[in-house]
Amino acid sequence: MENIYLLMIVALAVLAIADLIVGVSNDAVNFLNSAIGSKAVSFKTIMIVASLGVAIGAIFSSGMMEVARKGIFNPGEFMFSEIMIIFMAVMITDILLLDFFNSIGMPTSTTVSIVFELLGASVAIALIKIGNDGGNISDLVKYINTSKATQIIFGILLSVVIAFSVGAIVQWFTRLLLSFNFDKKAKWVGALFGGLAISAISYFIFIKGIGGTAFAKESYSILGGLTIKHYIENEVLIILLISFTFWSIISYIYLTVLKFNIYKLIILIGTFALALAFAGNDLVNFIGVPIAAWQSYQEWSISGVPADQFNMGILAEAVKTPTIMLFVAGMVMVATLWFSSKAKAVVKTSIDLASSQGETKERFQPNFLSRGFVRTAVGLSDFVKLMIPSGTQEKIDRRFEKPTIHLEKNKTYELPAFDMVRAAVNLMVASVLISIATSMKLPLSTTYVTFMVAMGTSLADKAWGAESAVYRVAGVLNVIGGWFFTAIIAFVAAAIIAYLINLHVPSMVGILLLIAFLLLSRNYLTHSKKQKELKAEGQLIRAESSSIQGVVHESAHNIANAIKRVNRIYTGAINGLSKQDLIALKQNKKQVEKLTNEIDELRDNIFYFIKNLDESSVAASNFYINILGYLQDMSQSLEYISKVSYKHVNNNHKKLKFNQIKELKQIDTLLENLFSNTQTTFENRSFEDIGEILKTKKDLFTEITDKIQKQVERTRTEEVSPKNTTLYFSLLLETKDLLTATMNLLEEFYHANDGTTQIHKIIKEEEIDE
């Protein structure tokens, strides 16, 4: 039996590495979103600073491993064989749960997941023990640390509300003081803000990043026999006052003598601090359980006592983790930070919700809760405005006016999602709240705090305007719902897996590990496939040019992309219908929906496109709007063709007749030639070839009309299936509409500014002017 436990230790070690990867992918959002969203410094610099924080924090995280050994359950009530079942169930559940959230690009809490997994697995094993001993449910409190679980649940609710509220309040007053023109304020104002922010973040580094480490818990004579942690906690005011004075002076020198941007320094220090704390304190979420299992195995293997009789009270004692393990874990975390595409997806969700002071694609649809919250907020805002004198309100409104950004013509810019003041406040407030909670020994999640602070500051900054508020609130509710879903599913899944392993340890461990491996592999392959498809297919891009030249070229790119996809989707519908392939038709429907959504997104941004146009190029707006209209007509025709084809096969109606399939294939071949030639024309920008393509218009329409006439004759003489007749006519008529929209689009390019030669003439003139 000893061999099975050794194999379990090896399996837990492999799971620990995998859990590090999926865990960092999830938690990277905690310390990267403010720096990346504000574009304060280059992405490479941000990653280097964060990597240093993660590496240093990991090495000094030994003292934080206690929670996995004794934080949730009472180890003295369990035997070695039972503890190993709990630990194995926890790790299998954790890696699958985090990978699921990473795959959908949603941030969740690794702290909550590991805590509730430990709780669920230990409850399951405790109930089995109670049942075997003939006890009752009230005996459960002997095995489980119920007060700790209650604290954590309370901490979740409290941290969500407090972080959001404090973030909003601090950001509102900060913006009132600094406005959006913060770089034009007096140097002493920036110095004081820098002193305050860096002091708060520095204290956070000590209390949260270093305070939880092993050496911080040792006493030193220079500190009057106190430990570093106790000294920091006892002398808060003195430390903060000295720190504020020191950093204010440094900030003033930084601004006046060195002429550097103090906000960039705040953001870099804040990013380092949160990365340090993340690795130093959250590393236990990923490797705490495997290390506890390894230490348990070491003690049991030298005891000579049977596994089901060896009491695990040893876990209640303080045990240091070997530094080499922490170093290896830190290196895995740093590597994941640099190379994980899933980490980038999770960061994107947070930045999108915290949102741009510009616009971003809304990822979540509004619901009745988000609409209700927004209506309530608007009502309260209107009420407060009535209570404030109009003159005062006007002064406040001016402080929140966003400056107009003037960009050079015909250049592509990726603007920051928010400015450096908001990024600095995000880091400062998150640091202070986590520091206070840590000093008061209150449990909370860094994910919850950093995410909700970002949401609060974005609300106070009026990033959630009337155009986007319901979408952003819906997104926040989705994420918060995901957090509570994490707790519930972690508890239930870990309990079930622990129960299954207990049935027969050797076989169930093998089966469950195989299932976990297959699920992880499938998720990885699915994610990789999606990334490759997106890279190969590309997306329709929003027109950002302010001249006719830029609009023509950007539109040509979109048309080439759209036509390629239209061609593939139409052929897919005809092939799926001819083979009665329901799966292919369902996939085709998804492709149409994706294309339609991208075209709708372009139409939603027409306002910003028109605002960006030069005075001399306003006529380009009509051209661009018409192009989008024809693309939308094409997508609607494809949507109908795809829908009726899927519906016909899904309802098990009769297959189309041989002649009908043959005729549809003939039309598909003709359209494929049309679409291929059109795609090539727009990819090569050879607009002079459009005239040749348009010459085929009459023949194509004649071909479709002939097919319609043939079906009319068949219906009168031999057709006996009403469903087939309806479907066939629907496909031909909608194909006719698709062809009409395509030809209209080509004619729009052909006739733009009196023909394609004129387009080239305009382009050449603009190139000469430049």
CSV table of C-alpha atoms in Angstrom, one decimal, residues 364-378 464 468-478:
chain,number,residue,atom,x,y,z
A,364,PHE,CA,-21.8,41.2,-21.2
A,365,GLN,CA,-25.5,41.7,-21.9
A,366,PRO,CA,-27.6,43.7,-19.5
A,367,ASN,CA,-30.1,42.0,-17.3
A,368,PHE,CA,-32.9,43.1,-15.0
A,369,LEU,CA,-30.6,43.5,-12.0
A,370,SER,CA,-28.1,45.7,-13.9
A,371,ARG,CA,-30.9,47.8,-15.3
A,372,GLY,CA,-32.4,48.1,-11.8
A,373,PHE,CA,-29.1,49.2,-10.2
A,374,VAL,CA,-28.4,51.8,-13.0
A,375,ARG,CA,-31.9,53.3,-12.6
A,376,THR,CA,-31.5,53.5,-8.8
A,377,ALA,CA,-28.0,55.1,-9.2
A,378,VAL,CA,-29.3,57.6,-11.8
A,464,TRP,CA,-19.7,54.1,-16.8
A,468,SER,CA,-22.3,51.6,-21.1
A,469,ALA,CA,-23.5,51.5,-17.5
A,470,VAL,CA,-25.9,48.6,-17.8
A,471,TYR,CA,-23.3,46.5,-19.6
A,472,ARG,CA,-20.6,47.2,-17.1
A,473,VAL,CA,-22.8,46.5,-14.1
A,474,ALA,CA,-24.0,43.3,-15.7
A,475,GLY,CA,-20.3,42.3,-16.2
A,476,VAL,CA,-19.5,43.0,-12.5
A,477,LEU,CA,-22.6,41.0,-11.4
A,478,ASN,CA,-21.4,38.1,-13.6
